[in-house]
Amino acid sequence: MPASVEELPLAKALTAGLRAAMATDERVILMGEDIGTLGGVFRITEGLQAEFGKKRVLDTPLAESGIIGTAVGLAMRGYRPVCEIQFDGFIYPGFDQITSQLAKMTNRTSGTVPMPVVIRVPYGGHIGAVEHHQESPEAYFVHTAGLRVVSPSTPNDAYWMIQEAIASDDPVMFFEPKSRYWPKGPVDFSASAVPLHSTRVVRTGTDVTLIAHGAMVSTLLQAAQVAADEGVSVEVLDLRSLSPIDFGPIISSVEKTGRLIVCQEAPGFVSVGSEIAATVAERAFFSLQSPVLRVSGFDTPYPSSKIESFYLPDADRVLEAIDRSLAY
Amino acid sequence: MAENSPTVQFLSIDGEFAPSEAAEEYLPYLSDLSDDDHRQFYRDMAISRRFDEECTNLQRQGQMGLWPPSHGQEAAQVGSARASRPQDVLFPTYREHAVGLVRGIDILGIVKVMRGASLGGWDATDPKNGNFRNYTLVIGSQTLHATGYAMGVAFDGLVGTGDPEVDTAVMVYFGDGSTSQGDVSESFVFAASNQTPQVFFLQNNQWAISVPVSTQSRIPLYLRARGFGIPSVQIDGNDVLASYAATRKHLDEARAGQGPAMIEALTYRIGAHTTSDDPTRYQTAEQLAYWVARDPIKRFEAYLRTQGADEAFFAATIEEADDFAADLRHRTLALTAPPLSSMFENVYSEPHALVAEQHAWLDAYELSLREGA
């Protein structure tokens, strides 16, 4: 039994969460490319095959559609597969199996065939990698009925959210902010802080609300600190669940601050941020003192890594948006 | 079939029992079939043919959105389905009407799907539906589901125990067009890698809508599987005995833990791809005549007559099929649209705020329209 609170990198918190889920339910199996002997290219499954055996941690052939499609079949048989997609940009060969099969199976079968499948996707930039290794494809899946989509930003959330995702009878797309794999943070092993599908206030403020998910949350906290030094009180929200979105805390925050900036690494056009902006405009129109602004990646292919810092929103771009919001 | 053909065939096109050389190793699998079994095969084929005709008619009369005919493929479907055991699990495409019939689903479920009254049609988890999974419309997707399911069967220890009530195999149906899909190749890879208890049953009906099989492959399709390390055989798919024997052998071997196998059943889609299709645009009259002459039901009828089946049997079968079709028509016309709530139910297994909100909105909106009227 680990100590109640321990400092862990997000990557190791995920490993601990997977281990706990596998120990709780023997129908939980892990499958993916290089996840067994190697422990995954990011070592998230390190040690688990040795601990649980080759029938619980499967080194699969190198085929994403095959991984997801066989996971669908295993779920039909009563298993709870947790699939690892090696990198964000490698998920598209599995797109049909995710969107037309996995996501729709429960509805197609009138609820008789639940699909308790988790698809783990290391996503996002900041790691200086080559093409297809730094993308943020979450909007494709948020748009698909039948999927749940979440993304932790802290080691504690990673530990608990992966277990909650595995316990869900619905398919869950689990986006892991790979640039946050290594920084340490406290993990409280005694209890989950909040439910899986909830937005959380991570810093309170009164002048403007910032919201993001995954790695961008830490960028918002940097920006909030700089803004505070300049006398601007910033509230920071961690979205955590991209589908469904827990709008309650977002609306409450906007009612307090009157200003909202939605931030993400992903391209802004028809994105999670767009949905939040539209919903806030519908539900909190009279609370807004300025238009909802978006700070996001550009609607371009993810660029060569030597110039990725100009693509990825940083604290300065967030601060620039705060200035624009406050100027109204 | 040509002389020295590698194709497993027991019945000539005239219904004469004349096993091909390739059929010899499959002969033992016919040995325990009784006259009653043979007649059951015939009844299955005749009823499914009549069912298929009735559904085509119902579509033409505006009672169904679409119908994918199975006419011509009855022997491949009935023989393979009759070779499976109750505990086996079968994954269809969307044309395995005769397989569904044999496995005991309420066949109205298929009509519901094509009429637009249901997405899935039947509850594949209900034991009375014979482990016949739901139709899959994206070509080839189900091959991976079958392989994953078969991996689970093996993990559950239901392979190679030697207990005929326990050992379980999975059979997946797919078509010649789907062999070009990546999912089919990936399922071969995963099946071979995991040595799944699985039979891949390909019905090569020569057409993927309008595209001939020669566009999909330069080699006979059964040879494809061998490149993946999966043993395979080609059979005369219009010979119900060949379909039965080959499937029986390979399902037995799969259950015993000998891994996957693939069967290519050469058959022909006498009807259209679906009722929206017009085969006269791509199929010659000569081609059609060639295959009509190889009709699986006529062939088996000729065989049964040599085995002593009399006119009364065939007359009774026609009557049984007509009654089946009349009952189906009656029940089809009684089908109603599903409730609007079904759109929102089971999108997720667990509560989902957005779907619940939209469901409530539609209910309130519909109510407001009625109140305003």
XYZ file of C-alpha atoms in Angstrom:
701
model
C 0.000 0.000 0.000
C 1.617 3.275 -1.050
C 1.709 6.248 1.259
C -1.464 8.276 1.138
C 0.194 11.126 -0.741
C 3.249 10.688 -2.938
C 5.064 12.915 -5.432
C 4.991 11.252 -8.834
C 5.411 12.255 -12.464
C 2.171 12.033 -14.425
C 3.561 9.081 -16.386
C 4.165 7.046 -13.246
C 0.811 8.082 -11.797
C -0.765 6.556 -14.901
C 1.226 3.376 -14.394
C 0.000 3.214 -10.809
C -3.586 3.850 -11.931
C -3.406 1.103 -14.553
C -1.918 -1.285 -12.005
C -4.718 -0.520 -9.537
C -7.399 -1.039 -12.211
C -5.862 -4.347 -13.278
C -5.639 -5.552 -9.706
C -9.283 -4.612 -9.105
C -10.752 -6.354 -12.149
C -9.171 -9.291 -13.912
C -11.180 -8.529 -17.062
C -9.068 -5.402 -17.564
C -6.439 -6.067 -20.224
C -3.937 -3.725 -21.827
C -3.150 -3.893 -25.520
C -0.981 -1.863 -27.838
C 2.263 -1.573 -29.718
C 5.426 -2.133 -27.688
C 3.591 -1.979 -24.363
C 4.702 -5.356 -23.015
C 8.398 -6.126 -22.957
C 9.349 -2.523 -23.646
C 6.712 -0.960 -21.377
C 5.531 1.411 -24.109
C 7.535 4.105 -25.848
C 6.703 6.422 -22.933
C 7.076 3.558 -20.397
C 3.519 4.036 -19.126
C 2.990 0.260 -18.942
C 6.460 -0.448 -17.616
C 6.570 -3.554 -15.459
C 2.906 -4.433 -15.931
C 3.430 -7.387 -18.268
C 5.932 -8.899 -15.828
C 3.430 -8.373 -13.045
C 0.188 -9.461 -14.742
C 1.354 -11.742 -17.544
C 1.169 -11.779 -21.317
C -2.566 -12.444 -21.402
C -3.252 -9.206 -19.527
C -0.684 -7.002 -21.278
C -0.676 -7.723 -25.003
C 2.038 -6.671 -27.397
C -0.132 -6.355 -30.500
C 0.757 -6.367 -34.158
C 1.422 -2.901 -35.497
C -2.051 -1.946 -36.725
C -4.286 0.616 -35.049
C -7.539 -0.500 -36.669
C -6.643 -4.035 -35.632
C -6.043 -2.963 -32.053
C -9.335 -1.096 -31.740
C -11.350 -3.627 -33.759
C -10.163 -6.580 -31.705
C -10.767 -4.540 -28.535
C -14.388 -4.157 -29.680
C -14.609 -7.947 -30.010
C -12.973 -8.478 -26.629
C -15.452 -6.048 -25.059
C -18.287 -8.051 -26.623
C -16.808 -11.043 -24.822
C -16.865 -9.175 -21.486
C -13.316 -7.865 -21.337
C -12.394 -4.279 -20.522
C -9.583 -3.482 -22.953
C -7.324 -0.477 -22.474
C -5.683 0.296 -25.809
C -2.565 2.381 -26.169
C -2.168 4.379 -29.367
C 1.539 5.076 -29.581
C 1.280 8.691 -30.743
C -1.624 11.078 -31.457
C -0.977 11.170 -35.196
C -1.145 7.374 -35.444
C -4.763 7.138 -34.385
C -6.323 7.753 -37.786
C -5.907 4.220 -39.173
C -8.242 3.220 -36.328
C -10.779 5.965 -37.017
C -13.546 3.769 -38.480
C -13.319 1.254 -35.681
C -13.483 4.068 -33.113
C -16.196 6.258 -34.608
C -18.421 3.801 -36.497
C -17.956 0.634 -34.470
C -16.801 1.262 -30.902
C -18.797 4.474 -30.462
C -21.999 3.184 -32.038
C -22.125 -0.423 -30.829
C -24.094 0.211 -27.637
C -26.713 2.262 -29.453
C -26.886 -0.182 -32.375
C -27.522 -3.036 -29.965
C -30.121 -1.192 -27.878
C -27.836 -1.177 -24.874
C -27.284 -4.928 -24.768
C -23.608 -4.670 -25.732
C -21.744 -2.143 -23.569
C -18.312 -1.075 -24.783
C -16.054 -0.572 -21.748
C -12.995 0.277 -23.824
C -10.420 2.943 -23.007
C -8.184 4.331 -25.721
C -5.131 6.047 -24.317
C -3.607 8.650 -26.607
C -0.402 10.539 -25.769
C -1.074 13.898 -27.423
C 0.169 17.418 -27.921
C 3.394 19.213 -28.630
C 6.386 20.683 -26.824
C 8.580 17.605 -27.208
C 10.446 18.505 -30.392
C 9.322 15.439 -32.277
C 8.872 14.701 -35.968
C 5.643 14.909 -37.964
C 2.542 13.072 -36.603
C 4.011 12.897 -33.093
C 2.727 16.170 -31.589
C -0.881 16.574 -32.688
C -4.042 17.358 -30.759
C -6.802 15.401 -32.500
C -9.363 15.469 -29.672
C -12.011 17.435 -31.587
C -12.576 14.550 -34.029
C -13.673 12.352 -31.162
C -15.591 14.970 -29.212
C -17.791 15.265 -32.308
C -18.666 11.558 -32.192
C -21.760 10.457 -30.311
C -21.079 7.472 -28.112
C -17.574 8.447 -27.016
C -16.499 10.059 -23.797
C -13.352 12.164 -24.030
C -11.188 13.207 -21.095
C -7.720 14.590 -20.480
C -5.918 14.881 -17.150
C -3.507 17.724 -16.484
C -1.988 16.604 -13.175
C -0.501 13.390 -11.783
C -3.334 13.125 -9.277
C -5.982 13.396 -11.979
C -4.064 10.957 -14.159
C -4.055 8.363 -11.388
C -7.755 8.666 -10.667
C -9.156 9.478 -14.092
C -7.580 6.448 -15.754
C -9.221 4.209 -13.168
C -12.577 5.954 -13.577
C -12.305 5.691 -17.350
C -11.608 1.952 -17.098
C -14.525 1.502 -14.694
C -16.899 3.240 -17.132
C -19.110 0.981 -19.245
C -18.753 3.467 -22.106
C -15.816 3.929 -24.474
C -13.489 6.628 -23.198
C -10.878 8.446 -25.245
C -8.143 9.214 -22.728
C -5.843 11.964 -23.979
C -2.558 12.122 -22.101
C -0.611 15.410 -22.325
C 2.741 13.953 -23.184
C 4.684 17.131 -22.422
C 3.412 16.773 -18.836
C 4.459 13.133 -18.438
C 7.612 13.993 -16.530
C 7.000 16.881 -14.053
C 6.108 15.578 -10.608
C 3.066 16.426 -8.573
C 1.270 15.068 -5.518
C -0.902 11.988 -5.941
C -3.394 11.357 -3.169
C -3.974 7.618 -3.184
C -6.729 7.799 -0.585
C -9.533 9.346 -2.608
C -10.458 10.873 -5.953
C -10.802 14.630 -5.807
C -13.770 15.083 -8.161
C -15.855 12.932 -10.519
C -14.483 12.050 -13.984
C -16.678 14.397 -15.977
C -16.202 17.588 -14.017
C -14.577 20.913 -14.696
C -12.387 22.059 -11.833
C -11.361 25.503 -10.680
C -7.595 25.368 -10.180
C -7.001 29.037 -9.363
C -9.608 31.528 -8.257
C -9.774 35.054 -9.582
C -12.228 37.840 -10.303
C -11.263 39.693 -13.510
C -11.098 37.096 -16.254
C -11.637 33.342 -16.638
C -9.193 31.131 -18.519
C -10.014 27.542 -19.397
C -7.969 24.756 -20.989
C -7.314 21.049 -20.788
C -4.208 18.913 -20.621
C -0.821 20.572 -20.967
C -2.300 24.038 -21.571
C -3.514 24.206 -17.965
C 0.046 24.696 -16.744
C 0.522 27.439 -19.351
C -2.588 29.191 -17.997
C -1.240 28.999 -14.462
C 2.012 30.645 -15.608
C 0.023 33.377 -17.354
C -2.196 33.854 -14.301
C 0.853 34.384 -12.107
C 2.292 36.996 -14.442
C -1.106 38.709 -14.687
C -1.391 38.724 -10.910
C 1.944 40.492 -10.705
C 0.415 43.105 -13.024
C -2.667 43.420 -10.853
C -5.085 41.294 -12.877
C -6.970 38.585 -11.001
C -7.302 35.504 -13.208
C -9.480 32.458 -12.590
C -8.164 29.252 -14.156
C -10.360 26.278 -14.955
C -9.196 22.798 -15.913
C -11.777 21.334 -18.289
C -10.718 17.698 -17.605
C -13.711 16.288 -19.498
C -14.055 17.293 -23.145
C -17.169 15.198 -23.687
C -19.453 15.621 -21.950
C -18.437 19.091 -20.816
C -19.349 20.110 -17.291
C -20.567 23.624 -18.062
C -21.746 24.496 -14.526
C -18.403 25.717 -13.179
C -17.676 27.519 -16.479
C -20.931 29.465 -16.418
C -20.505 30.235 -12.714
C -17.027 31.561 -13.327
C -18.117 33.717 -16.277
C -20.988 35.097 -14.207
C -18.355 36.200 -11.717
C -15.615 37.531 -14.007
C -17.616 38.538 -17.114
C -14.721 37.510 -19.367
C -13.672 34.182 -20.831
C -10.676 33.018 -22.830
C -10.616 29.416 -24.040
C -7.189 27.945 -24.703
C -5.931 24.810 -26.403
C -3.006 23.447 -28.387
C -5.412 22.108 -31.007
C -6.414 24.165 -34.049
C -9.185 26.591 -33.168
C -11.603 26.031 -36.054
C -14.553 23.846 -34.910
C -12.794 22.869 -31.726
C -13.550 22.173 -28.085
C -12.902 25.868 -27.478
C -15.451 26.803 -30.148
C -18.101 24.738 -28.374
C -17.383 26.346 -25.036
C -17.524 29.813 -26.607
C -20.870 29.072 -28.261
C -22.422 27.599 -25.133
C -21.249 30.452 -22.926
C -22.691 32.912 -25.445
C -26.040 31.093 -25.197
C -26.161 30.662 -21.450
C -24.275 33.609 -20.010
C -24.769 36.328 -22.626
C -25.754 39.026 -20.167
C -22.829 38.231 -17.879
C -20.276 38.800 -20.616
C -18.440 42.109 -20.675
C -16.314 41.137 -23.656
C -16.433 38.566 -26.442
C -15.233 35.082 -25.615
C -11.732 34.808 -27.088
C -9.867 31.753 -28.318
C -6.170 31.110 -27.961
C -5.221 28.029 -29.882
C -2.903 26.346 -32.301
C -3.207 27.575 -35.872
C -5.298 25.928 -38.572
C -2.184 24.644 -40.246
C -0.441 21.311 -40.130
C 1.629 21.006 -36.990
C 4.904 22.681 -38.021
C 8.499 21.497 -37.903
C 9.527 21.272 -34.301
C 12.144 24.033 -34.595
C 9.281 26.509 -34.979
C 6.661 24.739 -32.862
C 6.981 27.340 -30.108
C 5.409 29.830 -32.533
C 2.525 27.426 -33.175
C 1.806 26.417 -29.606
C 0.096 29.034 -27.465
C 2.375 30.111 -24.643
C 1.834 32.298 -21.596
C 2.592 35.450 -23.616
C -0.151 34.662 -26.153
C -2.538 34.068 -23.272
C -1.517 37.371 -21.679
C -2.042 39.157 -24.991
C -5.577 37.734 -25.084
C -6.165 38.852 -21.497
C -5.194 42.382 -22.546
C -7.616 42.233 -25.475
C -10.409 40.930 -23.278
C -9.867 43.603 -20.652
C -9.763 46.334 -23.308
C -13.487 45.997 -23.994
C -15.464 -27.261 -61.878
C -12.407 -28.141 -63.890
C -10.662 -31.488 -63.684
C -7.980 -31.561 -60.944
C -9.481 -28.435 -59.496
C -8.377 -27.646 -55.954
C -12.023 -26.935 -55.206
C -13.889 -29.050 -52.688
C -17.054 -30.278 -54.349
C -19.272 -33.271 -53.605
C -22.231 -32.667 -55.862
C -21.994 -32.090 -59.586
C -24.203 -29.354 -60.959
C -26.721 -32.065 -61.809
C -26.832 -33.264 -58.223
C -24.767 -36.368 -58.727
C -22.581 -37.340 -55.751
C -19.103 -37.172 -57.340
C -16.511 -35.842 -54.891
C -13.622 -33.932 -56.364
C -10.114 -34.979 -55.441
C -9.870 -32.088 -53.030
C -13.081 -33.225 -51.355
C -11.750 -36.595 -50.296
C -10.255 -35.477 -46.999
C -13.588 -33.893 -46.130
C -15.643 -37.026 -46.772
C -15.586 -38.191 -43.128
C -17.437 -35.036 -42.123
C -20.454 -36.125 -44.128
C -20.579 -39.605 -42.657
C -22.870 -38.855 -39.751
C -25.408 -36.852 -41.751
C -28.820 -38.540 -41.843
C -31.574 -38.215 -44.423
C -33.314 -35.913 -41.976
C -30.232 -33.695 -41.855
C -30.175 -33.536 -45.634
C -33.826 -32.593 -45.741
C -33.234 -29.957 -43.094
C -30.524 -28.429 -45.301
C -32.982 -28.343 -48.156
C -35.756 -26.808 -46.063
C -33.348 -24.165 -44.731
C -32.335 -23.208 -48.250
C -35.856 -23.210 -49.635
C -37.266 -21.143 -46.794
C -34.453 -18.620 -46.925
C -34.907 -18.302 -50.705
C -38.612 -17.682 -50.207
C -37.888 -15.254 -47.375
C -35.480 -13.387 -49.608
C -38.019 -13.172 -52.454
C -40.667 -11.895 -50.082
C -38.339 -9.210 -48.752
C -37.384 -8.119 -52.271
C -41.088 -7.830 -53.061
C -41.767 -5.911 -49.869
C -39.032 -3.456 -50.787
C -40.481 -3.023 -54.271
C -43.832 -2.334 -52.675
C -42.351 0.428 -50.543
C -42.361 -1.499 -47.294
C -38.602 -1.532 -46.832
C -35.928 1.050 -47.468
C -33.483 -1.438 -48.855
C -33.009 -5.155 -49.312
C -29.719 -6.994 -49.930
C -30.747 -10.272 -51.588
C -29.125 -13.560 -50.617
C -30.567 -15.422 -53.625
C -27.979 -17.878 -54.927
C -25.847 -17.995 -51.789
C -28.048 -20.346 -49.781
C -25.797 -23.404 -49.923
C -22.730 -21.540 -48.694
C -24.730 -20.028 -45.843
C -26.815 -23.018 -44.785
C -23.985 -25.546 -44.990
C -21.623 -23.431 -42.924
C -24.238 -22.465 -40.356
C -25.404 -26.065 -39.936
C -21.783 -27.064 -39.298
C -21.543 -24.756 -36.290
C -22.348 -25.780 -32.738
C -24.766 -23.899 -30.486
C -21.952 -22.350 -28.435
C -20.125 -21.068 -31.528
C -20.399 -17.353 -32.234
C -21.084 -16.101 -35.759
C -20.349 -12.625 -37.099
C -22.256 -11.773 -40.305
C -21.956 -9.027 -42.894
C -25.442 -7.877 -43.925
C -26.417 -10.642 -46.339
C -26.327 -13.760 -44.144
C -30.086 -14.120 -43.929
C -29.939 -17.904 -44.222
C -27.325 -18.095 -41.463
C -29.573 -16.064 -39.181
C -32.458 -18.337 -40.018
C -30.462 -21.470 -39.200
C -29.131 -19.988 -35.969
C -32.700 -19.294 -34.890
C -32.970 -15.516 -34.699
C -36.394 -14.024 -35.172
C -35.891 -13.229 -38.819
C -38.122 -10.182 -38.470
C -35.083 -8.564 -36.845
C -33.393 -8.373 -40.244
C -36.511 -6.796 -41.725
C -36.542 -4.215 -38.933
C -33.031 -3.149 -39.861
C -33.829 -2.809 -43.560
C -37.201 -1.176 -42.949
C -35.634 1.498 -40.763
C -37.363 0.380 -37.586
C -34.194 -0.573 -35.728
C -30.422 -0.207 -36.061
C -29.480 -3.619 -34.700
C -32.612 -5.674 -35.220
C -32.090 -8.386 -32.644
C -30.409 -8.920 -29.294
C -27.308 -10.951 -30.064
C -26.731 -11.510 -26.348
C -30.068 -13.304 -25.917
C -29.359 -17.054 -26.056
C -32.441 -17.646 -28.179
C -30.774 -15.727 -31.001
C -28.128 -18.370 -31.481
C -24.988 -16.263 -30.924
C -25.656 -14.617 -34.270
C -24.144 -11.159 -33.910
C -25.634 -8.086 -35.504
C -25.219 -7.126 -39.118
C -22.279 -4.861 -39.896
C -22.571 -2.432 -42.783
C -19.028 -1.085 -43.025
C -17.336 -3.685 -45.204
C -14.902 -5.908 -43.336
C -15.179 -4.231 -39.908
C -16.710 -7.328 -38.332
C -13.701 -9.487 -39.128
C -11.746 -7.676 -36.414
C -14.623 -7.921 -33.949
C -14.719 -11.660 -34.581
C -10.978 -11.985 -34.095
C -11.089 -10.012 -30.844
C -13.996 -12.103 -29.660
C -12.087 -15.266 -30.526
C -9.082 -13.969 -28.582
C -11.426 -13.609 -25.606
C -12.781 -17.129 -26.085
C -9.226 -18.440 -25.935
C -8.378 -16.308 -22.875
C -11.475 -17.754 -21.212
C -10.071 -21.251 -21.684
C -12.842 -22.463 -23.986
C -10.514 -23.973 -26.556
C -8.947 -27.412 -26.678
C -10.512 -28.801 -23.513
C -11.831 -31.794 -25.456
C -15.349 -31.197 -24.123
C -17.636 -30.808 -27.146
C -20.094 -28.782 -25.074
C -17.416 -26.338 -23.986
C -14.954 -25.840 -26.807
C -16.005 -22.814 -28.797
C -15.143 -21.349 -32.157
C -15.932 -18.078 -33.864
C -16.903 -17.817 -37.510
C -16.909 -14.590 -39.435
C -18.542 -14.069 -42.811
C -17.162 -11.637 -45.336
C -17.353 -10.999 -49.053
C -14.955 -10.792 -51.982
C -15.048 -6.991 -52.054
C -14.113 -6.762 -48.392
C -10.884 -8.681 -48.951
C -9.432 -5.429 -50.262
C -10.201 -3.658 -46.986
C -7.365 -3.180 -44.535
C -9.469 -4.529 -41.672
C -9.639 -7.967 -43.286
C -5.867 -8.128 -43.678
C -5.413 -6.851 -40.123
C -7.798 -9.492 -38.807
C -5.754 -12.167 -40.613
C -2.647 -10.773 -38.911
C -4.210 -10.689 -35.448
C -5.818 -14.112 -35.896
C -2.562 -15.694 -37.002
C -0.586 -13.925 -34.295
C -2.985 -15.042 -31.563
C -3.870 -18.413 -33.163
C -7.518 -17.642 -32.577
C -10.218 -20.351 -32.641
C -11.726 -18.899 -35.756
C -12.977 -19.675 -39.236
C -12.985 -16.950 -41.865
C -15.839 -17.798 -44.214
C -15.584 -15.877 -47.457
C -18.528 -15.900 -49.820
C -17.037 -14.959 -53.137
C -20.218 -14.010 -54.971
C -18.113 -12.558 -57.807
C -19.291 -8.972 -57.397
C -18.710 -6.026 -55.085
C -21.776 -4.148 -56.321
C -20.536 -3.650 -59.911
C -16.858 -4.417 -59.515
C -15.769 -7.938 -60.439
C -13.564 -9.980 -58.182
C -10.763 -9.731 -60.767
C -10.393 -6.085 -59.728
C -9.888 -7.107 -56.096
C -7.347 -9.844 -56.678
C -5.068 -11.389 -59.277
C -4.966 -14.678 -57.366
C -7.757 -16.892 -56.022
C -8.820 -15.279 -52.763
C -8.326 -18.376 -50.634
C -4.598 -18.097 -51.346
C -4.522 -14.718 -49.641
C -4.891 -16.242 -46.198
C -1.893 -18.502 -46.707
C 0.372 -15.488 -47.003
C -0.701 -14.649 -43.470
C 0.038 -18.165 -42.265
C -3.598 -19.210 -42.183
C -4.519 -22.523 -43.837
C -7.243 -22.151 -46.423
C -9.438 -24.058 -48.824
C -11.643 -23.230 -51.769
C -15.016 -24.889 -52.014
C -17.933 -24.964 -54.384
C -20.149 -22.594 -52.471
C -23.232 -23.761 -54.319
C -22.781 -27.272 -52.951
C -24.323 -27.395 -49.497
C -22.440 -30.582 -48.635
C -19.087 -28.998 -49.484
C -19.946 -25.986 -47.372
C -21.026 -28.183 -44.482
C -18.041 -30.517 -44.554
C -15.380 -27.861 -44.968
C -16.815 -25.685 -42.248
C -17.295 -28.638 -39.940
C -13.654 -29.636 -40.300
C -12.224 -26.199 -39.756
C -14.544 -25.288 -36.899
C -13.658 -28.581 -35.211
C -9.983 -27.819 -35.609
C -10.430 -24.255 -34.349
C -12.256 -25.489 -31.253
C -9.493 -28.029 -30.689
C -6.922 -25.249 -30.546
C -5.403 -25.584 -33.999
C -5.870 -21.924 -34.801
C -7.669 -20.077 -37.572
C -8.556 -21.247 -41.062
C -10.131 -19.621 -44.078
C -12.729 -20.994 -46.479
C -13.473 -19.403 -49.815
C -16.910 -20.412 -51.062
C -17.324 -19.800 -54.771
C -20.887 -18.707 -55.308
C -22.872 -16.097 -57.150
C -25.173 -13.272 -56.278
C -28.104 -14.045 -58.549
C -29.943 -10.964 -57.357
C -28.818 -7.368 -57.177
C -26.304 -6.085 -54.622
C -29.285 -4.402 -53.060
C -32.646 -3.359 -54.369
C -31.039 -0.006 -55.271
C -28.716 -1.743 -57.711
C -29.177 -2.639 -61.393
C -26.998 -5.632 -62.316
C -27.951 -5.427 -65.995
C -25.509 -2.521 -66.240
C -22.507 -4.735 -65.512
C -23.498 -8.401 -65.737
C -24.050 -10.253 -68.989
C -27.004 -12.540 -69.575
C -24.530 -15.349 -70.256
C -22.894 -14.939 -66.865
C -26.226 -15.023 -65.142
C -27.328 -18.099 -67.118
C -24.080 -19.870 -66.226
C -24.714 -19.430 -62.531
C -28.455 -20.035 -62.650
C -27.550 -23.430 -64.063
C -25.541 -23.960 -60.871
C -28.385 -23.024 -58.576
C -27.666 -24.550 -55.163
C -31.247 -25.461 -54.349
C -32.028 -27.151 -57.654
C -28.788 -29.081 -57.389
C -29.569 -30.341 -53.916
C -33.138 -31.138 -54.898
C -31.800 -33.356 -57.699
C -29.511 -35.057 -55.199
C -32.291 -35.594 -52.671
C -34.482 -37.149 -55.364
C -31.741 -39.694 -56.010
C -31.771 -40.358 -52.260
C -35.473 -41.102 -52.206
C -37.064 -37.775 -51.323
C -40.523 -37.793 -52.846
C -42.848 -35.205 -54.307
C -44.735 -34.910 -51.043
C -41.586 -33.693 -49.276
C -40.933 -30.977 -51.844
C -44.580 -29.929 -51.896
C -44.618 -29.713 -48.116
C -41.464 -27.627 -48.170
C -42.980 -25.189 -50.648
C -46.025 -24.873 -48.438
C -43.870 -24.357 -45.367
C -41.890 -21.643 -47.153
C -45.056 -19.921 -48.374
C -46.486 -19.934 -44.864
C -43.222 -18.542 -43.545
C -43.299 -15.728 -46.097
C -46.960 -14.924 -45.454
C -46.328 -14.691 -41.728
C -43.309 -12.512 -42.346
C -45.288 -10.180 -44.602
C -48.018 -9.891 -42.020
C -45.556 -9.075 -39.262
C -43.587 -6.670 -41.463
C -46.654 -4.602 -42.241
C -47.439 -4.451 -38.518
C -44.025 -2.979 -37.701
C -44.152 0.567 -36.443
C -41.530 3.269 -36.161
C -39.487 3.100 -32.988
C -40.308 5.681 -30.310
C -38.399 8.966 -30.572
C -36.876 8.201 -27.192
C -34.935 5.330 -28.761
C -32.771 7.948 -30.497
C -31.455 9.082 -27.128
C -31.462 5.816 -25.240
C -28.320 3.712 -25.142
C -26.142 6.271 -26.871
C -24.186 5.657 -23.694
C -24.496 2.928 -21.097
C -24.199 5.459 -18.307
C -26.063 8.792 -17.922
C -24.864 11.557 -20.227
C -25.841 15.151 -19.527
C -25.888 16.456 -23.096
C -27.942 13.595 -24.497
C -30.386 13.835 -21.581
C -30.723 17.570 -22.140
C -31.424 17.166 -25.865
C -33.923 14.384 -25.187
C -35.804 16.618 -22.758
C -35.716 19.464 -25.273
C -37.223 17.360 -28.068
C -39.954 16.042 -25.765
C -40.863 19.580 -24.711
C -40.749 20.832 -28.297
C -42.984 18.036 -29.577
C -45.390 18.654 -26.712
C -45.513 22.366 -27.505
C -46.433 21.590 -31.120
C -49.282 19.348 -30.002
C -50.532 21.921 -27.498
C -50.385 24.652 -30.118
C -52.406 22.619 -32.641
